[in-house]
mmCIF file of C-alpha atoms in Angstrom:
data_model
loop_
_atom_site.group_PDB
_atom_site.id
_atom_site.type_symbol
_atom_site.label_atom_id
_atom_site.label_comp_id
_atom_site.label_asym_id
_atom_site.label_seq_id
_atom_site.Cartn_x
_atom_site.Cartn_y
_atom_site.Cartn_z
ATOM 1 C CA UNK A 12 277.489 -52.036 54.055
ATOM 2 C CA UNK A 13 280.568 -54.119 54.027
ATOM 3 C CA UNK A 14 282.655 -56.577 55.726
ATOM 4 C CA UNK A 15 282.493 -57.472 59.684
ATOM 5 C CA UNK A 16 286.565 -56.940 59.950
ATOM 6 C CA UNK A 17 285.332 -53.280 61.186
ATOM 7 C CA UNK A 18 282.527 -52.879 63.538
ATOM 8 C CA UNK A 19 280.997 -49.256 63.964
ATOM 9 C CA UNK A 20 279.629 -48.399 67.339
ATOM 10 C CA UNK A 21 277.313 -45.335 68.024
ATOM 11 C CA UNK A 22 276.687 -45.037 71.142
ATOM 12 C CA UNK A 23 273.447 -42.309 72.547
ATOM 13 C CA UNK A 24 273.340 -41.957 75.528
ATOM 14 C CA UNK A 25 276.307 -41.103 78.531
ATOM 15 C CA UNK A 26 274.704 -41.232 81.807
ATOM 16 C CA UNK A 27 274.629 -43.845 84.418
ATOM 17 C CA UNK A 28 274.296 -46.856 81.986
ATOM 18 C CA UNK A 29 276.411 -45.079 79.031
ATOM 19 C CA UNK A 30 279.570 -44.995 81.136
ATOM 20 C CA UNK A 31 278.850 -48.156 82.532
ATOM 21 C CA UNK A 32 278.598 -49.851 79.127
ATOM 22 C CA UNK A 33 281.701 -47.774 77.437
ATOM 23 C CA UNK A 34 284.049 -48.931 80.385
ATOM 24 C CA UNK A 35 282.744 -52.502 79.846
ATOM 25 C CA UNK A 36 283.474 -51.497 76.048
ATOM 26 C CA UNK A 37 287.190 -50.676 76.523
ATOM 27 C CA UNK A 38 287.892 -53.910 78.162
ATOM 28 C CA UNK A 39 285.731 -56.409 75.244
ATOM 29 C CA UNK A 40 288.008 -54.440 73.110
ATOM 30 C CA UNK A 41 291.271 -55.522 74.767
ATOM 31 C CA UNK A 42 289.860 -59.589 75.268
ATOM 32 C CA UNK A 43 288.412 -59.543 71.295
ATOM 33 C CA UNK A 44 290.581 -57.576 69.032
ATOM 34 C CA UNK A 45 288.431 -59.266 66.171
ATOM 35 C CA UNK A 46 286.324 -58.008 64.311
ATOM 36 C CA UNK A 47 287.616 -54.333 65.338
ATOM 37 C CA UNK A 48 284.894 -52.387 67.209
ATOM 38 C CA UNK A 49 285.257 -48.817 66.646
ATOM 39 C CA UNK A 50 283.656 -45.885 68.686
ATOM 40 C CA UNK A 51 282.887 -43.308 65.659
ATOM 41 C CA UNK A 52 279.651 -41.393 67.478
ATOM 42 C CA UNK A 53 278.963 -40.459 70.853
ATOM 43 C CA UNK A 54 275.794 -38.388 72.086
ATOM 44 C CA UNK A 55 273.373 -36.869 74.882
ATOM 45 C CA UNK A 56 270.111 -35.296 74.288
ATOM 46 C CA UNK A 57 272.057 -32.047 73.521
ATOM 47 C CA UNK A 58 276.071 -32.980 72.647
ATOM 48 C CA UNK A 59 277.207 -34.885 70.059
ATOM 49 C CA UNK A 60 280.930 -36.271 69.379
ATOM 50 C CA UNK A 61 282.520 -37.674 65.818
ATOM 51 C CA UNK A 62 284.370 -37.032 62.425
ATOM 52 C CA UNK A 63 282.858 -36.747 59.017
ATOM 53 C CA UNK A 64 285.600 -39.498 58.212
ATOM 54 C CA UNK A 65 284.652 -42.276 60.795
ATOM 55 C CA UNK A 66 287.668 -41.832 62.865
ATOM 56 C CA UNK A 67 287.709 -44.264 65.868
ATOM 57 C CA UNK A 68 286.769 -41.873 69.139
ATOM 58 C CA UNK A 69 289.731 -43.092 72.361
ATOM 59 C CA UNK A 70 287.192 -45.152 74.609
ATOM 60 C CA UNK A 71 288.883 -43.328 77.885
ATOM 61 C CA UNK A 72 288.434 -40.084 76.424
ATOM 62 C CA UNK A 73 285.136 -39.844 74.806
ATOM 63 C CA UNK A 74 283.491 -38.996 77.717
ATOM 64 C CA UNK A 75 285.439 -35.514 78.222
ATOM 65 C CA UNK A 76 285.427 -35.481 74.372
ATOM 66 C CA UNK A 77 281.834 -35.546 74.428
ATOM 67 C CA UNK A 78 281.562 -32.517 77.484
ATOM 68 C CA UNK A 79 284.024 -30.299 75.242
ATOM 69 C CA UNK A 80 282.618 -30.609 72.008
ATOM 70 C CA UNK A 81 280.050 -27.981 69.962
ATOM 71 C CA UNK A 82 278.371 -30.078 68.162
ATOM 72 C CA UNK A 83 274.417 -30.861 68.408
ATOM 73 C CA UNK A 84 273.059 -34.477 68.274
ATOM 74 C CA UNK A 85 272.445 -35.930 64.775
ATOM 75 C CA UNK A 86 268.569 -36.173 63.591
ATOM 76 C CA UNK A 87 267.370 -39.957 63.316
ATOM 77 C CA UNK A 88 267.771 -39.719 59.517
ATOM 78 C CA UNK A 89 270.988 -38.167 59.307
ATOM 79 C CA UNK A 90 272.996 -40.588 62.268
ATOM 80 C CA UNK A 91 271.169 -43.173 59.743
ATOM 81 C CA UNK A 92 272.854 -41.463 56.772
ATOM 82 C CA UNK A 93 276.008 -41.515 58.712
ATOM 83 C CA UNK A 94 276.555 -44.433 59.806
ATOM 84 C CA UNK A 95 275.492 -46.073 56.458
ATOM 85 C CA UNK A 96 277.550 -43.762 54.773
ATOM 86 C CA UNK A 97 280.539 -45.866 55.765
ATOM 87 C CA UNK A 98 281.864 -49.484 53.972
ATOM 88 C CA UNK A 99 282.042 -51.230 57.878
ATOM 89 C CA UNK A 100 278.540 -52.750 59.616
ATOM 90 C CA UNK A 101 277.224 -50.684 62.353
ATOM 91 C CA UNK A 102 275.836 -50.921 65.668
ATOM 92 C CA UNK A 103 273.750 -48.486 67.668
ATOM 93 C CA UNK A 104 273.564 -48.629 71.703
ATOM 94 C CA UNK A 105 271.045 -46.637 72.992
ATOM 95 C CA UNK A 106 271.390 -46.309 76.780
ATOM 96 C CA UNK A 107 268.659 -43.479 76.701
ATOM 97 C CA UNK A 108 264.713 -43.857 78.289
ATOM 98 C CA UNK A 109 264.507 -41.864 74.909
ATOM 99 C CA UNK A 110 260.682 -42.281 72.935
ATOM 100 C CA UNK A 111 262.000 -40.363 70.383
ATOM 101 C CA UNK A 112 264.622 -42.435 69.959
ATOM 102 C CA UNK A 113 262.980 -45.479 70.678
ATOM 103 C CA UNK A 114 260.652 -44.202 67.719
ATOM 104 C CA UNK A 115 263.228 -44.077 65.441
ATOM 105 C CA UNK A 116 264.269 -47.773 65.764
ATOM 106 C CA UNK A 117 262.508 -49.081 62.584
ATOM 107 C CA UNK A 118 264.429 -46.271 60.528
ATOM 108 C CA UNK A 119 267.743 -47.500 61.906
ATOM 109 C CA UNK A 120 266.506 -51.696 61.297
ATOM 110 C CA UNK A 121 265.792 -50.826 57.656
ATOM 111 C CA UNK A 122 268.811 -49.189 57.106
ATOM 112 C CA UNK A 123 270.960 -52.083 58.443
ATOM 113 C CA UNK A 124 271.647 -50.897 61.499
ATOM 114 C CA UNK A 125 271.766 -53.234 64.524
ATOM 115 C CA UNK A 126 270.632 -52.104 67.976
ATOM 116 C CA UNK A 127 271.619 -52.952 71.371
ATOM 117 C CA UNK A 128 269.266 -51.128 73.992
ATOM 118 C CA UNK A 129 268.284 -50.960 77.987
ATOM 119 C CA UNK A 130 264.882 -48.733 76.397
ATOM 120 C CA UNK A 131 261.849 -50.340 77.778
ATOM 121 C CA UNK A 132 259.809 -47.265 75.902
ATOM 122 C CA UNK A 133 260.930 -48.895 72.326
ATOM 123 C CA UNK A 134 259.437 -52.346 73.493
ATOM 124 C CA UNK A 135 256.464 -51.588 75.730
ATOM 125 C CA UNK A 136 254.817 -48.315 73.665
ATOM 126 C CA UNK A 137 252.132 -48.932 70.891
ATOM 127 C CA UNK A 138 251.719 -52.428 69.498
ATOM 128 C CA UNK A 139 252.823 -50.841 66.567
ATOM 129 C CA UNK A 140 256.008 -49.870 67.017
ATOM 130 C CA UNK A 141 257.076 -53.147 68.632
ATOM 131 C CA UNK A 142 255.872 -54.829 65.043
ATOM 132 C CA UNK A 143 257.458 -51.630 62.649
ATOM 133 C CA UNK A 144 260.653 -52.651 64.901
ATOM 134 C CA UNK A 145 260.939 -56.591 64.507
ATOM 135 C CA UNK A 146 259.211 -56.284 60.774
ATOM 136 C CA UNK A 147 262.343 -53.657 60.324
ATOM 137 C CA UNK A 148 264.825 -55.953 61.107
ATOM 138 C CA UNK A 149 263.236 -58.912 59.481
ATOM 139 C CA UNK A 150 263.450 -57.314 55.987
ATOM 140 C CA UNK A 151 266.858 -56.004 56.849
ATOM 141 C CA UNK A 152 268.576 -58.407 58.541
ATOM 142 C CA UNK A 153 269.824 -56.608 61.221
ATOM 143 C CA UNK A 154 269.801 -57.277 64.865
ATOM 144 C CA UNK A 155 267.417 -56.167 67.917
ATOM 145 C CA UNK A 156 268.245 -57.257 71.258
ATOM 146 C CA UNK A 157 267.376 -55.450 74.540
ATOM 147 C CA UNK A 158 267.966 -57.884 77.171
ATOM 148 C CA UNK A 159 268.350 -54.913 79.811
ATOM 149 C CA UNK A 160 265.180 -53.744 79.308
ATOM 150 C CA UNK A 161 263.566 -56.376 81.859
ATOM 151 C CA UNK A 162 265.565 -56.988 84.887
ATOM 152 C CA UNK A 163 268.949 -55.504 84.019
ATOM 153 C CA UNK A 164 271.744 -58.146 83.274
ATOM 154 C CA UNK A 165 269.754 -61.063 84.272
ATOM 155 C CA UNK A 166 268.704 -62.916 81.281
ATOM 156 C CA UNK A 167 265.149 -62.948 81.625
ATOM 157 C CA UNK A 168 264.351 -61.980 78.104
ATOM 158 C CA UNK A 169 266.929 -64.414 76.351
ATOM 159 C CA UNK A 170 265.280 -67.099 78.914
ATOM 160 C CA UNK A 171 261.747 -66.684 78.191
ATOM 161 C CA UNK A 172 262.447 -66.289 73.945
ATOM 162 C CA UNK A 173 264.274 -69.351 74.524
ATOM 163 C CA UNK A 174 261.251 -71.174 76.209
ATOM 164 C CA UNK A 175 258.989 -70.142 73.598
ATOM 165 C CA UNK A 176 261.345 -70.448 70.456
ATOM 166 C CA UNK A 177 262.128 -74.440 71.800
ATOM 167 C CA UNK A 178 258.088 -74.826 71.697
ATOM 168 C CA UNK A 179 257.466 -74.822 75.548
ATOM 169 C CA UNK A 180 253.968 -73.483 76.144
ATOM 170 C CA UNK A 181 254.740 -70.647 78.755
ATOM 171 C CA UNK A 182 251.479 -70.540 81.214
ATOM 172 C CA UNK A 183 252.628 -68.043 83.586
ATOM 173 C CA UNK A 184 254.847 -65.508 84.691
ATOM 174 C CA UNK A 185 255.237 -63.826 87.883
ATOM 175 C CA UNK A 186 257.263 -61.764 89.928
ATOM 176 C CA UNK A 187 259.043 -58.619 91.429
ATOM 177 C CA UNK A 188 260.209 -56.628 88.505
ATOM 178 C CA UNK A 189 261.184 -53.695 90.637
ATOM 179 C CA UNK A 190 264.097 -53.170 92.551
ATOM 180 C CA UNK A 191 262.589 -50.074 94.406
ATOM 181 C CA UNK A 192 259.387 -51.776 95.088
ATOM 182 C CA UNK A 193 261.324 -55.170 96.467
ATOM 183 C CA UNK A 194 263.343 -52.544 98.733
ATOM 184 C CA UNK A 195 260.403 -51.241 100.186
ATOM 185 C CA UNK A 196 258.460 -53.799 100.849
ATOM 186 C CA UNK A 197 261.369 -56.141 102.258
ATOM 187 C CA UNK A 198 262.258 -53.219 104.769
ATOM 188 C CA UNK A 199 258.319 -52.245 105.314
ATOM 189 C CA UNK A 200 257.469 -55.809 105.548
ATOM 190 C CA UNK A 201 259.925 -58.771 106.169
ATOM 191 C CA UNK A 202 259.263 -62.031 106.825
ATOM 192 C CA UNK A 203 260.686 -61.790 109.961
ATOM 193 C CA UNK A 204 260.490 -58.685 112.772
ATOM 194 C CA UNK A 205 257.767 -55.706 112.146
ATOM 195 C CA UNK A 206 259.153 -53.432 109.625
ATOM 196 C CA UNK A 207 259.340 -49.648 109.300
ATOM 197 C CA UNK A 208 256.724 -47.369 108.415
ATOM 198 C CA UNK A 209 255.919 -46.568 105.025
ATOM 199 C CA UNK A 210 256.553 -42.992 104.585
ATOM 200 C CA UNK A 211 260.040 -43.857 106.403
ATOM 201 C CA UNK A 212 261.013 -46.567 104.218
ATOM 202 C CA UNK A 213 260.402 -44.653 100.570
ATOM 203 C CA UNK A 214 261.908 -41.618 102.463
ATOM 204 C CA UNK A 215 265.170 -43.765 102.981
ATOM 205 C CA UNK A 216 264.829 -45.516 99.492
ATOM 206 C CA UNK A 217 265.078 -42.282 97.837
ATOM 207 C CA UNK A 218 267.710 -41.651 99.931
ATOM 208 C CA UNK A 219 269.953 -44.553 99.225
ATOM 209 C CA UNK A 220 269.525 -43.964 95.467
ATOM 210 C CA UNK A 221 266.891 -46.710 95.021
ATOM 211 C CA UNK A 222 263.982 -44.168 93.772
ATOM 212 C CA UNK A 223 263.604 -41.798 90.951
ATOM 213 C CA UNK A 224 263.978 -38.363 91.842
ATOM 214 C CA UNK A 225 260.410 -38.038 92.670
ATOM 215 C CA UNK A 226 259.633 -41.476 94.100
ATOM 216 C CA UNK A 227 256.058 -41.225 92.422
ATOM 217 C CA UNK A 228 257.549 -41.927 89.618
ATOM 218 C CA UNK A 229 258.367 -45.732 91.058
ATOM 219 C CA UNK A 230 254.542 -45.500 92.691
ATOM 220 C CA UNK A 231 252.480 -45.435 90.147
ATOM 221 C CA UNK A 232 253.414 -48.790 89.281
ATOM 222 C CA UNK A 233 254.030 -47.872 85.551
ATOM 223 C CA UNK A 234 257.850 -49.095 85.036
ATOM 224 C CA UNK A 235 256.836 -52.241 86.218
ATOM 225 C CA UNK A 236 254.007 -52.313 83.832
ATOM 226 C CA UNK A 237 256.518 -51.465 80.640
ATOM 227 C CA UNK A 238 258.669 -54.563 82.097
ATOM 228 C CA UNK A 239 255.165 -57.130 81.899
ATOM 229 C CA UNK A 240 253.987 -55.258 78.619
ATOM 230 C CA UNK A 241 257.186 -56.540 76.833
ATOM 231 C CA UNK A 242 257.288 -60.186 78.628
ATOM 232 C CA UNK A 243 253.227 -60.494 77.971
ATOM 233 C CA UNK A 244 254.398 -59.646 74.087
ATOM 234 C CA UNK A 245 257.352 -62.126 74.013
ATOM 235 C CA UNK A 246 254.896 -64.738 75.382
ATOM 236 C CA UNK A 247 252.850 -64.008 72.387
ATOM 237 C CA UNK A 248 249.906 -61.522 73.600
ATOM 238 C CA UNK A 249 249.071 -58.290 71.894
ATOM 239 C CA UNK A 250 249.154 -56.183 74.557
ATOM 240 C CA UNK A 251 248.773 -52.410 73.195
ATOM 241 C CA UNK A 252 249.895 -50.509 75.775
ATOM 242 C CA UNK A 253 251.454 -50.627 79.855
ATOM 243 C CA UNK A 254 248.244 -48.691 80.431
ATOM 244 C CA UNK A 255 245.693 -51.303 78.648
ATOM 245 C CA UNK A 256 245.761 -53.696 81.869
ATOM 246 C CA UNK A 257 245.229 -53.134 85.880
ATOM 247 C CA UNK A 258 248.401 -51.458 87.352
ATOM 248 C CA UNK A 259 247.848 -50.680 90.957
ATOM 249 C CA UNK A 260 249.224 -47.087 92.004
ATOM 250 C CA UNK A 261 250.281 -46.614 95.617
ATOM 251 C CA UNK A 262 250.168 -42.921 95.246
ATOM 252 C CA UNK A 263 247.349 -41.806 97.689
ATOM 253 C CA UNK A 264 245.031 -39.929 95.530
ATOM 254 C CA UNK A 265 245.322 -36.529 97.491
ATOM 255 C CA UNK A 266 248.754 -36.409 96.526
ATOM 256 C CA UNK A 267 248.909 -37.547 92.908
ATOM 257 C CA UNK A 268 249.388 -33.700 91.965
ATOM 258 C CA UNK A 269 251.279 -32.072 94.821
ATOM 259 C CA UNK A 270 254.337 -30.181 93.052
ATOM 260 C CA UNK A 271 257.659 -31.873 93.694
ATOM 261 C CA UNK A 272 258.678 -35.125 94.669
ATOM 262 C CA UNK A 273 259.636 -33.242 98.294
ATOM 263 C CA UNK A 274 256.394 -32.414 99.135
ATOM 264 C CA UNK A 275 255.407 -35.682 98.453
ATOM 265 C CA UNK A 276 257.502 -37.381 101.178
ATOM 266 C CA UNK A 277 256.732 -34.531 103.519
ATOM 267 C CA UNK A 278 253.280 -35.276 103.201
ATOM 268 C CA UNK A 279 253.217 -39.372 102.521
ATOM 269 C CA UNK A 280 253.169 -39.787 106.752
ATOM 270 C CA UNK A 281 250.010 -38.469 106.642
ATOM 271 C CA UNK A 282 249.037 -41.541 104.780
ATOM 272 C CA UNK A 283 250.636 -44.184 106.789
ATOM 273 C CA UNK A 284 247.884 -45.692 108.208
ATOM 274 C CA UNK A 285 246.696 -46.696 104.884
ATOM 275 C CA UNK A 286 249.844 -49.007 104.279
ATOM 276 C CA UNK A 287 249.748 -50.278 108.051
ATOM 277 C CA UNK A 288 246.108 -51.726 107.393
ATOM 278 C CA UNK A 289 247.438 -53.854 104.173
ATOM 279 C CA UNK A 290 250.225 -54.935 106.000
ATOM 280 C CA UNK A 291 248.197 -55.846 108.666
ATOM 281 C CA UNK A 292 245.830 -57.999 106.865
ATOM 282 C CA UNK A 293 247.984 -60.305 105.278
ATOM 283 C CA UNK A 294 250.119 -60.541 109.048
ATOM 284 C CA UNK A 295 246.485 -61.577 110.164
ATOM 285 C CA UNK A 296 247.240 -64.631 107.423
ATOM 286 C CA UNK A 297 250.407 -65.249 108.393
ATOM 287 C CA UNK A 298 251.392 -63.746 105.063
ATOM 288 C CA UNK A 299 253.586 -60.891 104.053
ATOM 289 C CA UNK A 300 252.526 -58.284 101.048
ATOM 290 C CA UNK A 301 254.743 -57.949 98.330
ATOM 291 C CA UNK A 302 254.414 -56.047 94.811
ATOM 292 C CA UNK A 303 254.381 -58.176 91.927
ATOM 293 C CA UNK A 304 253.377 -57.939 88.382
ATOM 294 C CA UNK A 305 251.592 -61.072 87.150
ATOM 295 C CA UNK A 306 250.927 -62.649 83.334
ATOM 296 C CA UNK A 307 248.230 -65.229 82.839
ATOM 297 C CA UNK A 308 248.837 -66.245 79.535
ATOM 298 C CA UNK A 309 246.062 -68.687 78.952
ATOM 299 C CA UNK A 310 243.036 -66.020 80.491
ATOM 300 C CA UNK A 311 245.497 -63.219 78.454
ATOM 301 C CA UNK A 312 245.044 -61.214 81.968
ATOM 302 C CA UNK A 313 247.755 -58.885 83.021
ATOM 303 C CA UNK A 314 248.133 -57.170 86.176
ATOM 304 C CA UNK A 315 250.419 -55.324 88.669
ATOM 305 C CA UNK A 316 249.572 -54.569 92.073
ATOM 306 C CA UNK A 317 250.085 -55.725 96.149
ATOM 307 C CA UNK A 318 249.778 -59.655 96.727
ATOM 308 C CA UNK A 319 250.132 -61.603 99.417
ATOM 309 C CA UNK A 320 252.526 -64.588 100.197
ATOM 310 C CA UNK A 321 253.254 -66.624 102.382
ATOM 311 C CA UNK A 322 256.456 -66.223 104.419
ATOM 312 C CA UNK A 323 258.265 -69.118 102.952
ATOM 313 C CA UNK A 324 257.309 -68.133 99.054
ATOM 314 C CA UNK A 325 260.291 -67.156 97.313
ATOM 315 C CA UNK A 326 258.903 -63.995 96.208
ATOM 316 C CA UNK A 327 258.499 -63.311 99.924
ATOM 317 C CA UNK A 328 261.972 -64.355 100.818
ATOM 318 C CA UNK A 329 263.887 -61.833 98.515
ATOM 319 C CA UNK A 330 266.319 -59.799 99.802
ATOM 320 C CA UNK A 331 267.360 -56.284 99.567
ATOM 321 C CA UNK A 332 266.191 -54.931 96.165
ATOM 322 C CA UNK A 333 266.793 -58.300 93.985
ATOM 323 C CA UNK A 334 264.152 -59.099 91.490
ATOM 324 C CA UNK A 335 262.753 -62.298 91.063
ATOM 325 C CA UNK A 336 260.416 -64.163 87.881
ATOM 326 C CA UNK A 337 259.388 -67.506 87.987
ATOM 327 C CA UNK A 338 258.067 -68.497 84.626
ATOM 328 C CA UNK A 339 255.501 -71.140 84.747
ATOM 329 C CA UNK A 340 255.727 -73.516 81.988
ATOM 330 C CA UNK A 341 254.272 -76.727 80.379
ATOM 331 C CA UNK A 342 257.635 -78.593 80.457
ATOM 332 C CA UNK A 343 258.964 -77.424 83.830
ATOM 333 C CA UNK A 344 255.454 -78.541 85.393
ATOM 334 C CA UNK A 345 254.506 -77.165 88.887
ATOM 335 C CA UNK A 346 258.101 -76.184 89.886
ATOM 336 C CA UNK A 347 258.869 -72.692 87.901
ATOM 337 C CA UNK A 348 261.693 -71.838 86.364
ATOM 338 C CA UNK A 349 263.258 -69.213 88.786
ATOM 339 C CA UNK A 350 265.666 -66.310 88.099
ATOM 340 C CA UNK A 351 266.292 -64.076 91.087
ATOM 341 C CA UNK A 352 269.289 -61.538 91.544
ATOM 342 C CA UNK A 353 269.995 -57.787 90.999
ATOM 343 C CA UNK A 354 267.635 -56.106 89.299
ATOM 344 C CA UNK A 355 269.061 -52.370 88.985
ATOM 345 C CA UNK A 356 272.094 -50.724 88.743
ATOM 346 C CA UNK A 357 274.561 -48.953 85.818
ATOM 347 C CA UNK A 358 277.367 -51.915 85.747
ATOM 348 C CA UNK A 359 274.606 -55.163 85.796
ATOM 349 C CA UNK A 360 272.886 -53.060 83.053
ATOM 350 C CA UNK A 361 275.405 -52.717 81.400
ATOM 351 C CA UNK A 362 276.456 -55.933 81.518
ATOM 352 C CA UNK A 363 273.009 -56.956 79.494
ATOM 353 C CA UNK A 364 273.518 -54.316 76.669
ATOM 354 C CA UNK A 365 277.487 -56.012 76.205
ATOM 355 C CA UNK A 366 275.700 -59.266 76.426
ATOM 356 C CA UNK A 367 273.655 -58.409 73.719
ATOM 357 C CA UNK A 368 276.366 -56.332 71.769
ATOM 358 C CA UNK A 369 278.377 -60.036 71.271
ATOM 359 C CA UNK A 370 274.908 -61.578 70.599
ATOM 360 C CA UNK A 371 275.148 -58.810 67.584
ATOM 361 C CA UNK A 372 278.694 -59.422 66.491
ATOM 362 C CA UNK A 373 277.966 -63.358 66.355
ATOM 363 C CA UNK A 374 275.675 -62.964 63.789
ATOM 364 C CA UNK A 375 277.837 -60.938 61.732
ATOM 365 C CA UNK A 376 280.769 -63.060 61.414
#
């Protein structure tokens, strides 16, 4: 594959994040006219957009492009062929939650493909695939990033690699990795005034667009999990899986399996009580509950789940749905290193995956 005066871009993925990120495209394209960074694929799970002959796809059209066309998505092998089959570098931004895709990652890497990803399920599935991925791109020579994948645009991934790769010995990190579950539990319990009740508050999360469709999906405690599973890793753990550690669900147990995500809040007040009594026992300790995910990296213990803090705690004093991680270190001492802001949303998201699309282009000029 040839010289970096051309820059290929594939982009999977048009949702939320995907329009986010080709919006954010069409203006790095106007401030960096070098190397040229052209749009040749576009794709859903089910549509697919581009030419046999690598024409550059219009930024402001390949959306409706994209709704218009007949074409299905290319197989793993075949975007590989593809994109390879051209003399310019390529680049491949997946803003999918795709495994499939995510499993095709080490393909891509040998091939010489860079990618530039918000996919926790490429960096927190089997140990395996997070070494096939980085041993891909080792003997390759492309790129990897996926700052996105942990805390949206803030750079908590580029922060902790750059802790480790300086020789810092990381000892702990901790926070709120969830900007659903810093919603809640700010509005259920502040540090100031009593709160709402808990059925109420993840009723009026959903909502406001904080939840997943089916707010269980947020409850189980499982994308927080995928978040620590790729930070533990980073740190230098082998941690298989987001399900090889304690994750506390706060999905009462009679209604882990009703049918949709309606009946669920219908029936959640029910289960009210439940809440009340944790949020009662830390207010009996002049503490408010909060849920965090946790690494030990010197016991190699891993765990999400409720905590309680004190009121003045920065963890305790977040605000809306920010997240917060305070990474414990050997250099920084008993003061943590501290990175708080928005957690969640398409442009901030966005705004990592561009981040680590230039990270990409540096290091092919």
């Amino acid at each position: 594959m040839g010289s970096a005066r051309q820059v290929n871009i594939a982009i999977i993925g048009a949702g939320g994040v995907g329009r986010c990120f080709l919006s954010q495209l069409e203006q790095l394209v106007k401030r960096r006219p070098e190397p040229k960074l052209a749009l040749v694929y576009i794709s859903t799970s089910k549509k697919a957009f581009y030419t046999k002959d690598y024409t550059t796809i219009v930024l402001n059209s390949a959306v409706s492009n994209l709704a218009s066309s007949t074409e299905t998505p290319l197989a793993p092998a075949a975007l590989a062929d593809y994109l390879t089959g051209s003399s310019s570098k390529a680049i491949i931004v997946d803003n999918t939650s795709s495994q499939d895709v995510a499993d095709a990652y080490p393909l891509f890497l040998s091939r010489g493909i860079s990618i530039v990803t918000p996919n926790k399920k490429a960096f927190s599935g089997s140990y395996k695939l997070w070494k096939d991925i980085f041993s891909a791109s080792a003997q390759s020579g492309a790129r990897v990033f996926h700052e996105s994948s942990v805390g949206a645009g803030l750079p908590v991934i580029s922060t902790l690699k750059d802790l480790v790769d300086t020789g810092d010995e990381v000892t702990k990190i901790e926070g709120v990795f969830s900007g659903t579950m810093s919603f809640l539990f700010n509005s259920f319990a502040p540090t100031s005034g009593s709160g709402g009740q808990w059925s109420a508050e993840v009723k009026k999360a959903k909502e406001l667009g904080y939840t997943e469709p089916d707010p269980r999906d947020d409850l189980n405690g499982l994308d927080v999990a995928r978040k620590l599973t790729i930070l533990a890793r980073l740190a230098g753990l082998e941690v298989e899986s987001p399900t090889s550690f304690a994750v506390q669900s706060l999905i009462p147990k009679e209604l882990e399996s009703v049918a949709s995500g309606d009946e669920f809040l219908e029936k959640l007040p029910q289960f009210d009580s439940e809440m009340e009594k944790v949020k009662a026992e830390a207010e009996a300790e002049g503490k408010v509950v909060r849920f965090v995910g946790s690494i030990d990296v010197g016991t190699k213990q891993v765990k999400v789940g409720l905590e309680k803090f004190d009121r003045s705690h920065p963890i305790a004093a977040l605000k809306g749905s920010d997240n917060i991680i305070s990474f414990y270190t050997k250099r920084y001492g008993s003061n943590p290193l501290i990175i708080q802001g928005a957690g969640a949303g398409g442009e901030v998201t966005a705004m990592g995956v561009t981040s680590d699309l230039l990270k990409v282009l540096s290091s092919l000029s």
